[in-house]
PDB file of C-alpha atoms in Angstrom:
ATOM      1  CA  UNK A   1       0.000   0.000   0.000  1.00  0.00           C
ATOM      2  CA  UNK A   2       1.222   3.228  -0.685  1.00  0.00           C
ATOM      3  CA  UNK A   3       1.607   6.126   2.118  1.00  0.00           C
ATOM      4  CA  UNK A   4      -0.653   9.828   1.559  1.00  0.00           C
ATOM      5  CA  UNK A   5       2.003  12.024   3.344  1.00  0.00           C
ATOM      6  CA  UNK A   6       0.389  15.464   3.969  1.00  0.00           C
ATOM      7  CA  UNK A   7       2.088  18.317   5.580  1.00  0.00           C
ATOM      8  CA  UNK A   8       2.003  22.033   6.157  1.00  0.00           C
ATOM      9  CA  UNK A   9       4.556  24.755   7.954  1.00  0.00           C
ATOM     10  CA  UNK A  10       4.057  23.146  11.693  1.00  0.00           C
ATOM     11  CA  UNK A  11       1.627  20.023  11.163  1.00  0.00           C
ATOM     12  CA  UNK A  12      -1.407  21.245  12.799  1.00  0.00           C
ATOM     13  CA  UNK A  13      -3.262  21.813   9.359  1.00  0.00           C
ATOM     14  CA  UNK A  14      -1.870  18.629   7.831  1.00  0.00           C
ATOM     15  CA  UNK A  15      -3.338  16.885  11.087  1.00  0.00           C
ATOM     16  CA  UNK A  16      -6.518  17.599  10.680  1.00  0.00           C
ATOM     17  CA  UNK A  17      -6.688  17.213   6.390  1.00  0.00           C
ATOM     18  CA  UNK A  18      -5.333  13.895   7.038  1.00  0.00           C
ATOM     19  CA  UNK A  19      -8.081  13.255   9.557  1.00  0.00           C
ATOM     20  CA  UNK A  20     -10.410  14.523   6.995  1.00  0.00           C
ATOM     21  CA  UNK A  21      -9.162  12.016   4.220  1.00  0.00           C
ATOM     22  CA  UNK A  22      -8.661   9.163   6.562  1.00  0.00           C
ATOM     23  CA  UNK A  23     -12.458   9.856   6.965  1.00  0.00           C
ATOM     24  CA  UNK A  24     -13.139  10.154   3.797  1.00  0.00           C
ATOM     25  CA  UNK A  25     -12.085   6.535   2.596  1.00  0.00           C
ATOM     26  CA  UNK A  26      -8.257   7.569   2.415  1.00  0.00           C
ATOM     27  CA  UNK A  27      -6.776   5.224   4.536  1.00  0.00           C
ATOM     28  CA  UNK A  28      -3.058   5.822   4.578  1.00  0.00           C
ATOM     29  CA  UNK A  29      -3.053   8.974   4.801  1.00  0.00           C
ATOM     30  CA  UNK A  30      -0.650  10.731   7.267  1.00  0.00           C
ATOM     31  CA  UNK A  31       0.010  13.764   8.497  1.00  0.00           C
ATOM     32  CA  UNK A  32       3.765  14.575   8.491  1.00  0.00           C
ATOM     33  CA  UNK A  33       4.839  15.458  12.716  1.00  0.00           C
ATOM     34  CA  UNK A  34       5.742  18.378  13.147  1.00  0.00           C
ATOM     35  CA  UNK A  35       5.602  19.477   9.453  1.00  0.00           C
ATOM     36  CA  UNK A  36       8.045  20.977   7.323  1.00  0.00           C
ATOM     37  CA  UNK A  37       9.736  23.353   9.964  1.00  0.00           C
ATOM     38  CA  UNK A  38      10.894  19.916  12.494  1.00  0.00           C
ATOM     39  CA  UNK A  39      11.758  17.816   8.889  1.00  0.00           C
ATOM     40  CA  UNK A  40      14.201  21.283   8.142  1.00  0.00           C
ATOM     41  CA  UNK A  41      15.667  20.865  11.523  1.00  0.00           C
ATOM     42  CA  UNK A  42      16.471  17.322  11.326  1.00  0.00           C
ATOM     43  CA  UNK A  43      18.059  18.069   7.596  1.00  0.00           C
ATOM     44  CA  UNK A  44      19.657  20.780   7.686  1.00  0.00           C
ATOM     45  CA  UNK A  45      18.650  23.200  10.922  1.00  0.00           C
ATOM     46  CA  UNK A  46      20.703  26.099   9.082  1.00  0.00           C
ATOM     47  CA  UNK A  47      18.243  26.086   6.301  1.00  0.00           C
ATOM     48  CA  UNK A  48      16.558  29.442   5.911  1.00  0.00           C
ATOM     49  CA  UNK A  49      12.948  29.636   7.136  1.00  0.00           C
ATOM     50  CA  UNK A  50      10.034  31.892   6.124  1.00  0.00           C
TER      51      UNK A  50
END
């Protein structure tokens, strides 16, 4: 099965689409943790943010 990974600046909006598709017959669909701002960190925490 293949993964829906859904994310957004901080995760808080991709936590509640996911919910929504999840809901919505979209079963592997995930919301990313701590969206795109904690996946920078891990990578490269000198990245430049917006």
């Amino acid at each position: 099965h293949e993964h829906l990974i859904i994310y957004c600046h901080h995760g808080m909006r991709s936590q509640r689409a996911a919910a929504w598709l999840r809901q919505h017959g979209f079963r592997n669909a995930q919301s990313m943790r701590g969206g795109i701002d904690a996946w920078a960190d891990l990578i490269d925490p000198a990245m430049p943010r917006y």
